[in-house]
Amino acid sequence: MPHFSAPDGTKLAYHVSGHGSPVVCLPGGPMQASVYLGDLGGLSAHRQLVMLDLRGTGESQAPGDPSSYRCDRLVDDVDALREHLGLETMDLLAHSGGTNLAALYAARHPERVSRLALITPSVMAVGLAVTGEVRRETARLRRDEPWFPEAFAALEAITAGRATDDSWQAIAPFLYGRWDERAQAHHAAEDGQRNDEAAAAYGAEGAFDPDATRAALALLGVPVLLLAGEVDLNSPPRAVTELAGLFPDARPVVQAGAGHFPWLDDADRFVATAAAFLGQDILPVTGMCGS
């Protein structure tokens, strides 16, 4: 397993699959091990995927200072990986909560990003809000599903501030385009992959400065893919479209029938979209190894 050292000495791991020019991939959760990304539905057939295990997750070491789990502090870890890989600039792909980290990285180091792919993105870092009504409208697209009544009742409880642990479990089907055995197994594995202490610190006070981030992203001179799932309750297309408006070169795409994990719902369509955006026009980088 290749490793590198973060600026504070924490030993961080990453996973490599595929061949060609690397794409650095940041997982969501937040603070979930990158294993849940798999090979992004086969995207590794088009580009080399470098999946970072954020500190305290997966094969990466837990830091001595738990406050270093805060999202803005993780930017230095991402840049240390870039340096370790020997990249002057990099294509950066992030999913869900990890898109907040990608946004902060691009805001702080715009000259080091060549392309930015935000998959079913969070809007926390830029201060946007997803209303309960938008989530309910998105949820109603699934009203013909057999699990809908129980899941929608749980969503109503959550949006009304009456959430319980059972409520959060009950809405899980809304995150997948098909609530089949594969989706259920993917969801069941989540608890064992996420660092709850790190997740609690990720968005702690001071992690985000939405005004500053929005101002920086408005000047970002690289293409940005924003991929939404049509039925994604977590990152509804309406919110992703609003996020796209913050970038000068945004390419919003809504994947039909997809939830929060579009590479699981329709791998071929997801890979076609991502591969077309990322391209294959950069020479491979050689010599990547552990330290």
PDB file of C-alpha atoms in Angstrom:
ATOM      1  CA  MET A   1       0.000   0.000   0.000  1.00  0.00           C
ATOM      2  CA  PRO A   2       1.672   3.293  -1.042  1.00  0.00           C
ATOM      3  CA  HIS A   3       1.997   5.936   1.651  1.00  0.00           C
ATOM      4  CA  PHE A   4       3.320   9.469   2.009  1.00  0.00           C
ATOM      5  CA  SER A   5       3.791  11.875   4.889  1.00  0.00           C
ATOM      6  CA  ALA A   6       1.485  14.807   5.551  1.00  0.00           C
ATOM      7  CA  PRO A   7       3.125  18.097   6.595  1.00  0.00           C
ATOM      8  CA  ASP A   8       2.541  17.245  10.273  1.00  0.00           C
ATOM      9  CA  GLY A   9       4.100  13.795   9.861  1.00  0.00           C
ATOM     10  CA  THR A  10       0.866  11.803   9.738  1.00  0.00           C
ATOM     11  CA  LYS A  11       1.323   8.801   7.431  1.00  0.00           C
ATOM     12  CA  LEU A  12      -1.367   8.785   4.756  1.00  0.00           C
ATOM     13  CA  ALA A  13      -2.306   6.016   2.325  1.00  0.00           C
ATOM     14  CA  TYR A  14      -3.671   6.027  -1.182  1.00  0.00           C
ATOM     15  CA  HIS A  15      -4.899   3.342  -3.568  1.00  0.00           C
ATOM     16  CA  VAL A  16      -4.042   3.219  -7.267  1.00  0.00           C
ATOM     17  CA  SER A  17      -6.019   1.505 -10.026  1.00  0.00           C
ATOM     18  CA  GLY A  18      -5.888   1.729 -13.786  1.00  0.00           C
ATOM     19  CA  HIS A  19      -3.313   3.235 -16.105  1.00  0.00           C
ATOM     20  CA  GLY A  20      -2.580   6.550 -17.748  1.00  0.00           C
ATOM     21  CA  SER A  21      -2.593  10.049 -16.417  1.00  0.00           C
ATOM     22  CA  PRO A  22      -3.634  10.163 -12.742  1.00  0.00           C
ATOM     23  CA  VAL A  23      -6.834  11.607 -11.357  1.00  0.00           C
ATOM     24  CA  VAL A  24      -6.664  12.339  -7.631  1.00  0.00           C
ATOM     25  CA  CYS A  25      -9.941  11.245  -6.011  1.00  0.00           C
ATOM     26  CA  LEU A  26     -11.272  12.545  -2.698  1.00  0.00           C
ATOM     27  CA  PRO A  27     -13.936  10.484  -0.885  1.00  0.00           C
ATOM     28  CA  GLY A  28     -16.974  11.831   0.918  1.00  0.00           C
ATOM     29  CA  GLY A  29     -18.755  10.662   4.032  1.00  0.00           C
ATOM     30  CA  PRO A  30     -17.430  12.965   5.248  1.00  0.00           C
ATOM     31  CA  MET A  31     -14.312  11.140   6.435  1.00  0.00           C
ATOM     32  CA  GLN A  32     -15.156   7.775   4.914  1.00  0.00           C
ATOM     33  CA  ALA A  33     -12.478   5.399   3.652  1.00  0.00           C
ATOM     34  CA  SER A  34     -12.057   5.587  -0.106  1.00  0.00           C
ATOM     35  CA  VAL A  35     -12.878   1.890  -0.589  1.00  0.00           C
ATOM     36  CA  TYR A  36     -16.572   2.719  -1.115  1.00  0.00           C
ATOM     37  CA  LEU A  37     -15.664   4.454  -4.382  1.00  0.00           C
ATOM     38  CA  GLY A  38     -14.483   1.175  -5.899  1.00  0.00           C
ATOM     39  CA  ASP A  39     -13.070   2.008  -9.322  1.00  0.00           C
ATOM     40  CA  LEU A  40     -15.898   4.461  -9.961  1.00  0.00           C
ATOM     41  CA  GLY A  41     -17.821   2.075 -12.156  1.00  0.00           C
ATOM     42  CA  GLY A  42     -14.870   1.307 -14.421  1.00  0.00           C
ATOM     43  CA  LEU A  43     -13.412   4.796 -14.835  1.00  0.00           C
ATOM     44  CA  SER A  44     -10.035   3.171 -14.163  1.00  0.00           C
ATOM     45  CA  ALA A  45     -10.179   1.774 -17.707  1.00  0.00           C
ATOM     46  CA  HIS A  46      -9.754   5.360 -18.953  1.00  0.00           C
ATOM     47  CA  ARG A  47      -7.543   7.041 -16.358  1.00  0.00           C
ATOM     48  CA  GLN A  48      -5.387   6.054 -13.422  1.00  0.00           C
ATOM     49  CA  LEU A  49      -7.352   6.660 -10.217  1.00  0.00           C
ATOM     50  CA  VAL A  50      -5.443   7.740  -7.102  1.00  0.00           C
ATOM     51  CA  MET A  51      -7.845   7.304  -4.182  1.00  0.00           C
ATOM     52  CA  LEU A  52      -6.771   9.122  -1.028  1.00  0.00           C
ATOM     53  CA  ASP A  53      -7.652   7.731   2.385  1.00  0.00           C
ATOM     54  CA  LEU A  54      -8.036  10.919   4.393  1.00  0.00           C
ATOM     55  CA  ARG A  55      -6.272  10.969   7.742  1.00  0.00           C
ATOM     56  CA  GLY A  56      -7.833   8.641  10.269  1.00  0.00           C
ATOM     57  CA  THR A  57      -9.705   6.649   7.603  1.00  0.00           C
ATOM     58  CA  GLY A  58      -8.959   3.454   5.716  1.00  0.00           C
ATOM     59  CA  GLU A  59      -5.245   2.673   5.734  1.00  0.00           C
ATOM     60  CA  SER A  60      -4.198   6.176   6.802  1.00  0.00           C
ATOM     61  CA  GLN A  61      -2.848   6.955  10.247  1.00  0.00           C
ATOM     62  CA  ALA A  62      -4.931   8.880  12.775  1.00  0.00           C
ATOM     63  CA  PRO A  63      -3.315  12.217  13.650  1.00  0.00           C
ATOM     64  CA  GLY A  64      -2.146  13.184  17.099  1.00  0.00           C
ATOM     65  CA  ASP A  65      -4.262  16.336  16.905  1.00  0.00           C
ATOM     66  CA  PRO A  66      -7.961  15.567  16.243  1.00  0.00           C
ATOM     67  CA  SER A  67      -8.601  19.187  15.245  1.00  0.00           C
ATOM     68  CA  SER A  68      -6.559  18.471  12.103  1.00  0.00           C
ATOM     69  CA  TYR A  69      -9.603  16.597  10.768  1.00  0.00           C
ATOM     70  CA  ARG A  70     -11.142  19.985   9.998  1.00  0.00           C
ATOM     71  CA  CYS A  71     -11.805  20.373   6.289  1.00  0.00           C
ATOM     72  CA  ASP A  72      -9.669  23.460   5.709  1.00  0.00           C
ATOM     73  CA  ARG A  73      -6.708  21.791   7.391  1.00  0.00           C
ATOM     74  CA  LEU A  74      -6.983  18.780   5.091  1.00  0.00           C
ATOM     75  CA  VAL A  75      -6.089  20.990   2.120  1.00  0.00           C
ATOM     76  CA  ASP A  76      -2.409  20.604   3.047  1.00  0.00           C
ATOM     77  CA  ASP A  77      -2.746  16.798   2.935  1.00  0.00           C
ATOM     78  CA  VAL A  78      -4.103  16.967  -0.615  1.00  0.00           C
ATOM     79  CA  ASP A  79      -1.250  19.196  -1.706  1.00  0.00           C
ATOM     80  CA  ALA A  80       1.267  16.870  -0.067  1.00  0.00           C
ATOM     81  CA  LEU A  81      -0.152  14.030  -2.162  1.00  0.00           C
ATOM     82  CA  ARG A  82       0.223  16.132  -5.300  1.00  0.00           C
ATOM     83  CA  GLU A  83       3.863  16.777  -4.459  1.00  0.00           C
ATOM     84  CA  HIS A  84       4.446  13.102  -3.653  1.00  0.00           C
ATOM     85  CA  LEU A  85       3.048  12.124  -7.064  1.00  0.00           C
ATOM     86  CA  GLY A  86       5.347  14.603  -8.776  1.00  0.00           C
ATOM     87  CA  LEU A  87       2.510  16.581 -10.365  1.00  0.00           C
ATOM     88  CA  GLU A  88       2.734  20.280 -11.170  1.00  0.00           C
ATOM     89  CA  THR A  89      -1.018  20.315 -11.727  1.00  0.00           C
ATOM     90  CA  MET A  90      -3.640  17.628 -11.282  1.00  0.00           C
ATOM     91  CA  ASP A  91      -7.088  16.599 -12.310  1.00  0.00           C
ATOM     92  CA  LEU A  92      -9.135  16.430  -9.118  1.00  0.00           C
ATOM     93  CA  LEU A  93     -12.317  14.404  -8.643  1.00  0.00           C
ATOM     94  CA  ALA A  94     -14.338  14.475  -5.440  1.00  0.00           C
ATOM     95  CA  HIS A  95     -17.575  12.936  -4.245  1.00  0.00           C
ATOM     96  CA  SER A  96     -20.238  14.233  -1.856  1.00  0.00           C
ATOM     97  CA  GLY A  97     -18.716  15.694   1.337  1.00  0.00           C
ATOM     98  CA  GLY A  98     -15.279  15.456  -0.243  1.00  0.00           C
ATOM     99  CA  THR A  99     -16.280  18.133  -2.736  1.00  0.00           C
ATOM    100  CA  ASN A 100     -16.046  20.676   0.082  1.00  0.00           C
ATOM    101  CA  LEU A 101     -12.369  19.785   0.426  1.00  0.00           C
ATOM    102  CA  ALA A 102     -11.903  19.955  -3.340  1.00  0.00           C
ATOM    103  CA  ALA A 103     -13.511  23.403  -3.408  1.00  0.00           C
ATOM    104  CA  LEU A 104     -11.233  24.671  -0.646  1.00  0.00           C
ATOM    105  CA  TYR A 105      -8.212  23.194  -2.411  1.00  0.00           C
ATOM    106  CA  ALA A 106      -9.129  24.831  -5.719  1.00  0.00           C
ATOM    107  CA  ALA A 107      -9.753  28.142  -3.957  1.00  0.00           C
ATOM    108  CA  ARG A 108      -6.367  28.062  -2.216  1.00  0.00           C
ATOM    109  CA  HIS A 109      -4.326  26.513  -5.046  1.00  0.00           C
ATOM    110  CA  PRO A 110      -6.092  27.337  -8.330  1.00  0.00           C
ATOM    111  CA  GLU A 111      -2.848  27.112 -10.294  1.00  0.00           C
ATOM    112  CA  ARG A 112      -2.439  23.452  -9.274  1.00  0.00           C
ATOM    113  CA  VAL A 113      -5.805  22.225 -10.598  1.00  0.00           C
ATOM    114  CA  SER A 114      -6.192  21.377 -14.293  1.00  0.00           C
ATOM    115  CA  ARG A 115      -9.754  19.985 -14.176  1.00  0.00           C
ATOM    116  CA  LEU A 116     -12.233  19.639 -11.360  1.00  0.00           C
ATOM    117  CA  ALA A 117     -14.962  16.982 -11.270  1.00  0.00           C
ATOM    118  CA  LEU A 118     -17.518  17.322  -8.475  1.00  0.00           C
ATOM    119  CA  ILE A 119     -19.751  14.265  -8.207  1.00  0.00           C
ATOM    120  CA  THR A 120     -23.099  14.680  -6.398  1.00  0.00           C
ATOM    121  CA  PRO A 121     -21.501  17.576  -4.540  1.00  0.00           C
ATOM    122  CA  SER A 122     -22.106  19.072  -1.143  1.00  0.00           C
ATOM    123  CA  VAL A 123     -22.728  22.823  -1.073  1.00  0.00           C
ATOM    124  CA  MET A 124     -21.595  23.462   2.506  1.00  0.00           C
ATOM    125  CA  ALA A 125     -18.240  25.097   1.719  1.00  0.00           C
ATOM    126  CA  VAL A 126     -19.885  27.802  -0.385  1.00  0.00           C
ATOM    127  CA  GLY A 127     -22.727  28.507   2.010  1.00  0.00           C
ATOM    128  CA  LEU A 128     -25.625  27.322  -0.121  1.00  0.00           C
ATOM    129  CA  ALA A 129     -28.630  25.651   1.485  1.00  0.00           C
ATOM    130  CA  VAL A 130     -30.834  22.779   0.385  1.00  0.00           C
ATOM    131  CA  THR A 131     -34.330  23.374   1.716  1.00  0.00           C
ATOM    132  CA  GLY A 132     -36.564  20.697   3.124  1.00  0.00           C
ATOM    133  CA  GLU A 133     -39.070  21.354   0.359  1.00  0.00           C
ATOM    134  CA  VAL A 134     -36.468  20.733  -2.364  1.00  0.00           C
ATOM    135  CA  ARG A 135     -35.568  17.448  -0.688  1.00  0.00           C
ATOM    136  CA  ARG A 136     -39.242  16.479  -0.456  1.00  0.00           C
ATOM    137  CA  GLU A 137     -39.832  17.341  -4.116  1.00  0.00           C
ATOM    138  CA  THR A 138     -36.881  15.149  -5.081  1.00  0.00           C
ATOM    139  CA  ALA A 139     -38.089  12.354  -2.829  1.00  0.00           C
ATOM    140  CA  ARG A 140     -41.560  12.367  -4.412  1.00  0.00           C
ATOM    141  CA  LEU A 141     -39.997  11.217  -7.674  1.00  0.00           C
ATOM    142  CA  ARG A 142     -39.766   7.822  -5.977  1.00  0.00           C
ATOM    143  CA  ARG A 143     -43.389   7.669  -4.837  1.00  0.00           C
ATOM    144  CA  ASP A 144     -44.067   4.447  -6.758  1.00  0.00           C
ATOM    145  CA  GLU A 145     -41.339   2.520  -4.928  1.00  0.00           C
ATOM    146  CA  PRO A 146     -42.576  -0.039  -2.352  1.00  0.00           C
ATOM    147  CA  TRP A 147     -40.382   1.403   0.387  1.00  0.00           C
ATOM    148  CA  PHE A 148     -41.509   5.009  -0.251  1.00  0.00           C
ATOM    149  CA  PRO A 149     -44.159   5.495   2.481  1.00  0.00           C
ATOM    150  CA  GLU A 150     -41.847   4.576   5.363  1.00  0.00           C
ATOM    151  CA  ALA A 151     -38.883   6.438   3.884  1.00  0.00           C
ATOM    152  CA  PHE A 152     -40.895   9.575   3.155  1.00  0.00           C
ATOM    153  CA  ALA A 153     -42.341   9.607   6.686  1.00  0.00           C
ATOM    154  CA  ALA A 154     -38.773   9.464   8.005  1.00  0.00           C
ATOM    155  CA  LEU A 155     -37.785  12.330   5.733  1.00  0.00           C
ATOM    156  CA  GLU A 156     -40.698  14.381   7.052  1.00  0.00           C
ATOM    157  CA  ALA A 157     -39.464  13.745  10.589  1.00  0.00           C
ATOM    158  CA  ILE A 158     -35.947  14.835   9.670  1.00  0.00           C
ATOM    159  CA  THR A 159     -37.029  18.048   7.936  1.00  0.00           C
ATOM    160  CA  ALA A 160     -39.289  18.847  10.908  1.00  0.00           C
ATOM    161  CA  GLY A 161     -36.392  18.461  13.360  1.00  0.00           C
ATOM    162  CA  ARG A 162     -37.697  15.215  14.859  1.00  0.00           C
ATOM    163  CA  ALA A 163     -35.018  12.907  13.472  1.00  0.00           C
ATOM    164  CA  THR A 164     -33.946   9.724  15.226  1.00  0.00           C
ATOM    165  CA  ASP A 165     -31.238   7.247  14.267  1.00  0.00           C
ATOM    166  CA  ASP A 166     -33.986   5.117  12.748  1.00  0.00           C
ATOM    167  CA  SER A 167     -35.087   8.061  10.596  1.00  0.00           C
ATOM    168  CA  TRP A 168     -31.667   8.385   8.998  1.00  0.00           C
ATOM    169  CA  GLN A 169     -31.555   4.656   8.305  1.00  0.00           C
ATOM    170  CA  ALA A 170     -35.045   4.697   6.808  1.00  0.00           C
ATOM    171  CA  ILE A 171     -34.179   7.299   4.149  1.00  0.00           C
ATOM    172  CA  ALA A 172     -31.207   5.312   2.816  1.00  0.00           C
ATOM    173  CA  PRO A 173     -33.152   4.062  -0.252  1.00  0.00           C
ATOM    174  CA  PHE A 174     -33.415   7.653  -1.475  1.00  0.00           C
ATOM    175  CA  LEU A 175     -29.631   7.715  -1.958  1.00  0.00           C
ATOM    176  CA  TYR A 176     -29.626   5.002  -4.618  1.00  0.00           C
ATOM    177  CA  GLY A 177     -31.268   4.814  -7.995  1.00  0.00           C
ATOM    178  CA  ARG A 178     -32.210   1.197  -7.219  1.00  0.00           C
ATOM    179  CA  TRP A 179     -32.624  -0.077  -3.667  1.00  0.00           C
ATOM    180  CA  ASP A 180     -31.435  -3.566  -4.588  1.00  0.00           C
ATOM    181  CA  GLU A 181     -29.080  -6.023  -2.860  1.00  0.00           C
ATOM    182  CA  ARG A 182     -26.008  -4.260  -4.176  1.00  0.00           C
ATOM    183  CA  ALA A 183     -27.179  -0.889  -2.895  1.00  0.00           C
ATOM    184  CA  GLN A 184     -28.131  -2.346   0.470  1.00  0.00           C
ATOM    185  CA  ALA A 185     -24.719  -3.982   0.864  1.00  0.00           C
ATOM    186  CA  HIS A 186     -22.986  -0.743  -0.147  1.00  0.00           C
ATOM    187  CA  HIS A 187     -24.967   1.164   2.462  1.00  0.00           C
ATOM    188  CA  ALA A 188     -24.447  -1.476   5.178  1.00  0.00           C
ATOM    189  CA  ALA A 189     -20.666  -1.204   4.781  1.00  0.00           C
ATOM    190  CA  GLU A 190     -20.695   2.541   5.402  1.00  0.00           C
ATOM    191  CA  ASP A 191     -20.598   2.523   9.198  1.00  0.00           C
ATOM    192  CA  GLY A 192     -17.413   0.453   9.247  1.00  0.00           C
ATOM    193  CA  GLN A 193     -15.729   2.780   6.752  1.00  0.00           C
ATOM    194  CA  ARG A 194     -16.436   6.154   8.366  1.00  0.00           C
ATOM    195  CA  ASN A 195     -14.498   7.779  11.212  1.00  0.00           C
ATOM    196  CA  ASP A 196     -17.254   9.412  13.268  1.00  0.00           C
ATOM    197  CA  GLU A 197     -14.848  11.495  15.378  1.00  0.00           C
ATOM    198  CA  ALA A 198     -13.257  12.851  12.223  1.00  0.00           C
ATOM    199  CA  ALA A 199     -16.653  13.463  10.608  1.00  0.00           C
ATOM    200  CA  ALA A 200     -17.752  15.537  13.615  1.00  0.00           C
ATOM    201  CA  ALA A 201     -14.616  17.706  13.322  1.00  0.00           C
ATOM    202  CA  TYR A 202     -14.703  18.029   9.518  1.00  0.00           C
ATOM    203  CA  GLY A 203     -17.112  20.956   9.435  1.00  0.00           C
ATOM    204  CA  ALA A 204     -16.230  22.431  12.834  1.00  0.00           C
ATOM    205  CA  GLU A 205     -16.310  26.179  13.420  1.00  0.00           C
ATOM    206  CA  GLY A 206     -13.760  27.908  11.226  1.00  0.00           C
ATOM    207  CA  ALA A 207     -13.624  25.166   8.612  1.00  0.00           C
ATOM    208  CA  PHE A 208     -15.472  27.209   5.989  1.00  0.00           C
ATOM    209  CA  ASP A 209     -15.463  30.827   4.853  1.00  0.00           C
ATOM    210  CA  PRO A 210     -18.189  30.760   2.187  1.00  0.00           C
ATOM    211  CA  ASP A 211     -17.758  34.332   0.977  1.00  0.00           C
ATOM    212  CA  ALA A 212     -14.016  33.939   0.470  1.00  0.00           C
ATOM    213  CA  THR A 213     -14.423  30.562  -1.200  1.00  0.00           C
ATOM    214  CA  ARG A 214     -17.093  31.809  -3.570  1.00  0.00           C
ATOM    215  CA  ALA A 215     -14.936  34.797  -4.529  1.00  0.00           C
ATOM    216  CA  ALA A 216     -11.980  32.531  -5.260  1.00  0.00           C
ATOM    217  CA  LEU A 217     -14.008  30.008  -7.263  1.00  0.00           C
ATOM    218  CA  ALA A 218     -15.444  32.824  -9.388  1.00  0.00           C
ATOM    219  CA  LEU A 219     -11.898  33.308 -10.695  1.00  0.00           C
ATOM    220  CA  LEU A 220     -11.098  29.632 -11.217  1.00  0.00           C
ATOM    221  CA  GLY A 221      -9.880  29.324 -14.792  1.00  0.00           C
ATOM    222  CA  VAL A 222     -10.361  25.588 -15.316  1.00  0.00           C
ATOM    223  CA  PRO A 223     -13.292  23.475 -16.509  1.00  0.00           C
ATOM    224  CA  VAL A 224     -15.526  22.094 -13.767  1.00  0.00           C
ATOM    225  CA  LEU A 225     -17.878  19.132 -14.114  1.00  0.00           C
ATOM    226  CA  LEU A 226     -20.802  19.082 -11.688  1.00  0.00           C
ATOM    227  CA  LEU A 227     -22.625  15.773 -11.906  1.00  0.00           C
ATOM    228  CA  ALA A 228     -25.964  15.405 -10.132  1.00  0.00           C
ATOM    229  CA  GLY A 229     -28.149  12.349  -9.771  1.00  0.00           C
ATOM    230  CA  GLU A 230     -31.713  12.957 -10.939  1.00  0.00           C
ATOM    231  CA  VAL A 231     -33.229  11.417  -7.786  1.00  0.00           C
ATOM    232  CA  ASP A 232     -30.440  12.232  -5.319  1.00  0.00           C
ATOM    233  CA  LEU A 233     -31.986  13.409  -2.074  1.00  0.00           C
ATOM    234  CA  ASN A 234     -28.618  14.488  -0.650  1.00  0.00           C
ATOM    235  CA  SER A 235     -27.484  16.674  -3.561  1.00  0.00           C
ATOM    236  CA  PRO A 236     -30.620  17.500  -5.568  1.00  0.00           C
ATOM    237  CA  PRO A 237     -30.103  18.749  -9.128  1.00  0.00           C
ATOM    238  CA  ARG A 238     -31.534  22.152  -8.230  1.00  0.00           C
ATOM    239  CA  ALA A 239     -28.802  22.672  -5.622  1.00  0.00           C
ATOM    240  CA  VAL A 240     -26.082  21.413  -7.960  1.00  0.00           C
ATOM    241  CA  THR A 241     -27.269  23.829 -10.661  1.00  0.00           C
ATOM    242  CA  GLU A 242     -27.018  26.672  -8.169  1.00  0.00           C
ATOM    243  CA  LEU A 243     -23.503  25.552  -7.274  1.00  0.00           C
ATOM    244  CA  ALA A 244     -22.550  25.471 -10.959  1.00  0.00           C
ATOM    245  CA  GLY A 245     -23.395  29.165 -11.181  1.00  0.00           C
ATOM    246  CA  LEU A 246     -20.424  29.970  -8.956  1.00  0.00           C
ATOM    247  CA  PHE A 247     -17.859  28.791 -11.526  1.00  0.00           C
ATOM    248  CA  PRO A 248     -16.919  30.610 -14.745  1.00  0.00           C
ATOM    249  CA  ASP A 249     -16.540  27.363 -16.725  1.00  0.00           C
ATOM    250  CA  ALA A 250     -19.107  24.998 -15.226  1.00  0.00           C
ATOM    251  CA  ARG A 251     -20.469  21.930 -16.996  1.00  0.00           C
ATOM    252  CA  PRO A 252     -23.524  20.697 -15.065  1.00  0.00           C
ATOM    253  CA  VAL A 253     -24.871  17.256 -15.943  1.00  0.00           C
ATOM    254  CA  VAL A 254     -27.858  15.418 -14.466  1.00  0.00           C
ATOM    255  CA  GLN A 255     -27.601  11.633 -14.718  1.00  0.00           C
ATOM    256  CA  ALA A 256     -31.074  10.223 -15.308  1.00  0.00           C
ATOM    257  CA  GLY A 257     -32.326   7.783 -12.694  1.00  0.00           C
ATOM    258  CA  ALA A 258     -29.231   8.128 -10.520  1.00  0.00           C
ATOM    259  CA  GLY A 259     -28.994   8.747  -6.807  1.00  0.00           C
ATOM    260  CA  HIS A 260     -26.039   9.829  -4.711  1.00  0.00           C
ATOM    261  CA  PHE A 261     -23.710   7.137  -6.082  1.00  0.00           C
ATOM    262  CA  PRO A 262     -24.175   7.431  -9.857  1.00  0.00           C
ATOM    263  CA  TRP A 263     -21.398   4.985 -10.732  1.00  0.00           C
ATOM    264  CA  LEU A 264     -23.421   2.262  -8.978  1.00  0.00           C
ATOM    265  CA  ASP A 265     -26.737   3.173 -10.591  1.00  0.00           C
ATOM    266  CA  ASP A 266     -25.535   3.290 -14.194  1.00  0.00           C
ATOM    267  CA  ALA A 267     -21.804   2.665 -14.509  1.00  0.00           C
ATOM    268  CA  ASP A 268     -21.697   3.006 -18.287  1.00  0.00           C
ATOM    269  CA  ARG A 269     -23.400   6.381 -18.309  1.00  0.00           C
ATOM    270  CA  PHE A 270     -21.333   7.690 -15.406  1.00  0.00           C
ATOM    271  CA  VAL A 271     -18.036   6.565 -16.946  1.00  0.00           C
ATOM    272  CA  ALA A 272     -18.961   8.002 -20.337  1.00  0.00           C
ATOM    273  CA  THR A 273     -19.646  11.394 -18.770  1.00  0.00           C
ATOM    274  CA  ALA A 274     -16.595  11.441 -16.495  1.00  0.00           C
ATOM    275  CA  ALA A 275     -14.173  10.079 -19.101  1.00  0.00           C
ATOM    276  CA  ALA A 276     -15.351  12.547 -21.728  1.00  0.00           C
ATOM    277  CA  PHE A 277     -14.770  15.410 -19.291  1.00  0.00           C
ATOM    278  CA  LEU A 278     -11.437  14.233 -17.937  1.00  0.00           C
ATOM    279  CA  GLY A 279     -10.084  13.201 -21.317  1.00  0.00           C
ATOM    280  CA  GLN A 280      -6.870  11.272 -21.901  1.00  0.00           C
ATOM    281  CA  ASP A 281      -4.623  13.961 -23.308  1.00  0.00           C
ATOM    282  CA  ILE A 282      -2.040  14.247 -20.509  1.00  0.00           C
ATOM    283  CA  LEU A 283       1.009  12.009 -20.519  1.00  0.00           C
ATOM    284  CA  PRO A 284       1.176   9.378 -17.763  1.00  0.00           C
ATOM    285  CA  VAL A 285       3.271  10.093 -14.709  1.00  0.00           C
ATOM    286  CA  THR A 286       5.740   7.341 -13.831  1.00  0.00           C
ATOM    287  CA  GLY A 287       7.551   6.465 -10.663  1.00  0.00           C
ATOM    288  CA  MET A 288       4.679   6.637  -8.185  1.00  0.00           C
ATOM    289  CA  CYS A 289       5.597   4.606  -5.158  1.00  0.00           C
ATOM    290  CA  GLY A 290       5.222   4.474  -1.411  1.00  0.00           C
ATOM    291  CA  SER A 291       7.460   6.312   0.989  1.00  0.00           C
TER     292      SER A 291
END
